[in-house]
Amino acid sequence: MSARRSAIPVLAAVLLAACGESPAPAAQRAARPGGLAPAAAPQQAPAAQATKAPEKPPEPSYSSVGKRDPFRSYLSELSKQGSELATRCATPLGKFELEQLQLVAVVTGLENPVAMVQAPNGVGYSLRRGACIGKNGGTVAAVRSGEVVVAEWVVRADGTRDRTQTVIRLPREAALNLEE
């Protein structure tokens, strides 16, 4: 047992010592049919190596054109996209642009006024202050006599987001009926 234990460190030392040696040249390893290596071949190989200039490996280059920035977190980009999607309306009114909706009626004089809009498909929806409306995730800011004010975030061409207010008004003939 002690012979095995003493042999293991010796074997490890031999293996570590052999790791640093350079491999033998191919000319020395090739054996002649007689079993001896040629004597002149080792002298020619170092002379040939001495005359060659050491070649410089090509400089590595990296072009980031069209590639993702490796120093930005992919997860943070996903969370930004997720937050934009979360601000969109999940209601049926979130499928339409504000210009597609037509204001049909407004009921004021209540504590919380109500308006009714008609979608392009002919379905009517009631709106109160704070309701989600439009593809840009707008909310109803105010319901006034004859109009509804919608506040929404609009993304500009340069990527900035601006808060805008859009007013949806009753058509002229419907407004005349209110005054009678």
CSV table of C-alpha atoms in Angstrom, one decimal:
chain,number,residue,atom,x,y,z
A,1,MET,CA,0.0,0.0,0.0
A,2,SER,CA,2.8,2.4,0.8
A,3,ALA,CA,4.5,1.6,-2.5
A,4,ARG,CA,1.4,2.6,-4.3
A,5,ARG,CA,1.2,5.8,-2.3
A,6,SER,CA,4.8,6.8,-3.1
A,7,ALA,CA,4.4,5.9,-6.7
A,8,ILE,CA,1.5,8.3,-7.3
A,9,PRO,CA,3.5,11.5,-6.5
A,10,VAL,CA,6.4,10.3,-8.6
A,11,LEU,CA,4.1,9.5,-11.5
A,12,ALA,CA,2.5,13.0,-11.2
A,13,ALA,CA,6.0,14.6,-11.2
A,14,VAL,CA,7.0,12.7,-14.3
A,15,LEU,CA,3.8,13.7,-16.2
A,16,LEU,CA,4.2,17.4,-15.2
A,17,ALA,CA,7.8,17.4,-16.4
A,18,ALA,CA,6.8,15.9,-19.7
A,19,CYS,CA,4.2,18.6,-20.3
A,20,GLY,CA,6.7,21.3,-20.9
A,21,GLU,CA,8.7,19.5,-23.6
A,22,SER,CA,8.2,20.5,-27.2
A,23,PRO,CA,7.2,17.8,-29.6
A,24,ALA,CA,9.9,16.2,-31.8
A,25,PRO,CA,10.2,17.4,-35.4
A,26,ALA,CA,8.5,15.2,-38.0
A,27,ALA,CA,11.9,14.5,-39.7
A,28,GLN,CA,13.2,12.9,-36.5
A,29,ARG,CA,10.1,10.9,-35.9
A,30,ALA,CA,10.0,9.4,-39.3
A,31,ALA,CA,11.9,6.1,-39.2
A,32,ARG,CA,13.9,4.6,-42.0
A,33,PRO,CA,13.2,1.1,-43.2
A,34,GLY,CA,16.4,0.1,-41.3
A,35,GLY,CA,15.0,1.6,-38.1
A,36,LEU,CA,17.4,4.6,-37.9
A,37,ALA,CA,16.5,8.3,-38.5
A,38,PRO,CA,18.6,10.1,-41.1
A,39,ALA,CA,21.4,12.2,-39.5
A,40,ALA,CA,21.4,15.1,-42.0
A,41,ALA,CA,17.7,15.9,-41.6
A,42,PRO,CA,17.9,17.4,-38.1
A,43,GLN,CA,20.6,19.8,-39.2
A,44,GLN,CA,18.7,21.1,-42.2
A,45,ALA,CA,15.5,21.7,-40.3
A,46,PRO,CA,17.0,24.3,-37.8
A,47,ALA,CA,18.8,26.0,-40.7
A,48,ALA,CA,15.5,26.3,-42.6
A,49,GLN,CA,13.7,27.6,-39.5
A,50,ALA,CA,16.4,30.2,-38.8
A,51,THR,CA,16.1,31.7,-42.3
A,52,LYS,CA,12.3,32.1,-42.1
A,53,ALA,CA,11.1,35.3,-40.6
A,54,PRO,CA,8.5,34.7,-37.9
A,55,GLU,CA,5.0,35.3,-39.4
A,56,LYS,CA,2.7,37.6,-37.5
A,57,PRO,CA,-0.8,36.3,-37.1
A,58,PRO,CA,-3.5,38.5,-38.7
A,59,GLU,CA,-5.0,41.1,-36.4
A,60,PRO,CA,-8.5,40.1,-35.2
A,61,SER,CA,-11.2,42.5,-36.2
A,62,TYR,CA,-14.8,42.8,-35.2
A,63,SER,CA,-17.5,44.6,-37.1
A,64,SER,CA,-20.7,45.4,-35.0
A,65,VAL,CA,-22.7,46.4,-38.0
A,66,GLY,CA,-26.1,44.6,-37.9
A,67,LYS,CA,-25.3,42.8,-34.7
A,68,ARG,CA,-26.7,43.1,-31.2
A,69,ASP,CA,-24.6,45.1,-28.7
A,70,PRO,CA,-23.0,42.4,-26.5
A,71,PHE,CA,-22.8,44.8,-23.5
A,72,ARG,CA,-26.5,45.4,-23.3
A,73,SER,CA,-28.7,43.1,-21.4
A,74,TYR,CA,-31.2,41.2,-23.6
A,75,LEU,CA,-33.6,40.9,-20.7
A,76,SER,CA,-33.8,44.7,-20.2
A,77,GLU,CA,-34.7,45.1,-23.9
A,78,LEU,CA,-37.5,42.5,-23.4
A,79,SER,CA,-38.8,44.2,-20.3
A,80,LYS,CA,-39.0,47.6,-22.2
A,81,GLN,CA,-41.0,45.9,-24.9
A,82,GLY,CA,-43.2,44.3,-22.4
A,83,SER,CA,-43.9,47.6,-20.6
A,84,GLU,CA,-44.9,49.2,-23.9
A,85,LEU,CA,-47.3,46.3,-24.6
A,86,ALA,CA,-48.7,46.6,-21.1
A,87,THR,CA,-49.7,50.2,-21.6
A,88,ARG,CA,-51.8,49.3,-24.6
A,89,CYS,CA,-55.5,48.8,-24.2
A,90,ALA,CA,-56.8,45.3,-23.6
A,91,THR,CA,-60.4,46.4,-24.2
A,92,PRO,CA,-62.2,46.1,-27.6
A,93,LEU,CA,-61.7,49.9,-28.0
A,94,GLY,CA,-57.9,49.3,-28.1
A,95,LYS,CA,-58.2,47.8,-31.5
A,96,PHE,CA,-59.2,51.1,-33.2
A,97,GLU,CA,-57.5,54.4,-33.9
A,98,LEU,CA,-59.1,57.4,-32.4
A,99,GLU,CA,-60.0,58.8,-35.8
A,100,GLN,CA,-62.0,55.6,-36.5
A,101,LEU,CA,-64.3,56.2,-33.5
A,102,GLN,CA,-67.4,58.4,-33.8
A,103,LEU,CA,-68.8,60.1,-30.8
A,104,VAL,CA,-72.6,59.4,-30.8
A,105,ALA,CA,-73.9,60.7,-27.4
A,106,VAL,CA,-72.8,62.6,-24.3
A,107,VAL,CA,-74.6,62.5,-21.0
A,108,THR,CA,-73.5,65.3,-18.7
A,109,GLY,CA,-75.0,66.6,-15.4
A,110,LEU,CA,-74.0,63.4,-13.6
A,111,GLU,CA,-71.2,63.1,-11.1
A,112,ASN,CA,-69.3,60.9,-13.5
A,113,PRO,CA,-70.4,61.9,-17.1
A,114,VAL,CA,-70.8,59.2,-19.7
A,115,ALA,CA,-70.2,59.3,-23.5
A,116,MET,CA,-71.0,56.8,-26.2
A,117,VAL,CA,-68.7,56.1,-29.2
A,118,GLN,CA,-69.4,53.9,-32.2
A,119,ALA,CA,-66.7,51.7,-33.6
A,120,PRO,CA,-66.3,51.2,-37.4
A,121,ASN,CA,-68.0,47.8,-37.1
A,122,GLY,CA,-71.2,49.5,-35.8
A,123,VAL,CA,-70.9,48.5,-32.1
A,124,GLY,CA,-71.4,51.2,-29.5
A,125,TYR,CA,-69.2,51.5,-26.4
A,126,SER,CA,-69.8,53.7,-23.3
A,127,LEU,CA,-66.9,55.8,-22.0
A,128,ARG,CA,-66.2,57.3,-18.6
A,129,ARG,CA,-63.2,59.3,-17.3
A,130,GLY,CA,-60.2,56.9,-17.0
A,131,ALA,CA,-61.4,54.4,-19.7
A,132,CYS,CA,-58.7,53.0,-22.0
A,133,ILE,CA,-59.3,53.8,-25.7
A,134,GLY,CA,-57.2,53.7,-28.9
A,135,LYS,CA,-54.2,51.8,-30.2
A,136,ASN,CA,-51.8,54.2,-28.5
A,137,GLY,CA,-53.1,53.3,-25.0
A,138,GLY,CA,-55.0,56.5,-24.5
A,139,THR,CA,-57.2,57.2,-21.5
A,140,VAL,CA,-60.3,59.4,-21.3
A,141,ALA,CA,-59.2,62.6,-19.5
A,142,ALA,CA,-62.6,64.4,-19.5
A,143,VAL,CA,-66.1,64.0,-20.8
A,144,ARG,CA,-67.6,67.4,-21.5
A,145,SER,CA,-70.7,68.7,-23.1
A,146,GLY,CA,-70.4,67.7,-26.8
A,147,GLU,CA,-66.8,66.3,-26.6
A,148,VAL,CA,-64.5,63.7,-25.1
A,149,VAL,CA,-60.8,64.5,-24.4
A,150,VAL,CA,-58.4,61.6,-24.7
A,151,ALA,CA,-54.8,61.8,-23.4
A,152,GLU,CA,-52.4,59.4,-25.0
A,153,TRP,CA,-48.7,58.7,-25.5
A,154,VAL,CA,-47.4,59.1,-29.0
A,155,VAL,CA,-44.0,57.8,-30.2
A,156,ARG,CA,-42.2,60.3,-32.4
A,157,ALA,CA,-39.9,59.4,-35.3
A,158,ASP,CA,-36.8,60.0,-33.1
A,159,GLY,CA,-38.1,57.5,-30.5
A,160,THR,CA,-39.3,60.0,-27.9
A,161,ARG,CA,-42.7,59.7,-26.3
A,162,ASP,CA,-44.9,62.7,-26.0
A,163,ARG,CA,-48.2,63.0,-24.2
A,164,THR,CA,-50.9,64.5,-26.5
A,165,GLN,CA,-54.5,65.3,-26.0
A,166,THR,CA,-57.1,64.5,-28.7
A,167,VAL,CA,-60.6,65.8,-28.7
A,168,ILE,CA,-63.4,63.7,-30.2
A,169,ARG,CA,-66.4,66.0,-30.9
A,170,LEU,CA,-70.0,65.2,-31.6
A,171,PRO,CA,-71.0,65.6,-35.2
A,172,ARG,CA,-72.7,68.9,-36.0
A,173,GLU,CA,-76.2,67.5,-36.5
A,174,ALA,CA,-76.0,65.6,-33.1
A,175,ALA,CA,-74.9,68.8,-31.4
A,176,LEU,CA,-77.9,70.7,-32.7
A,177,ASN,CA,-80.2,68.1,-31.2
A,178,LEU,CA,-78.7,68.9,-27.8
A,179,GLU,CA,-79.5,72.6,-28.0
A,180,GLU,CA,-83.3,72.1,-28.7
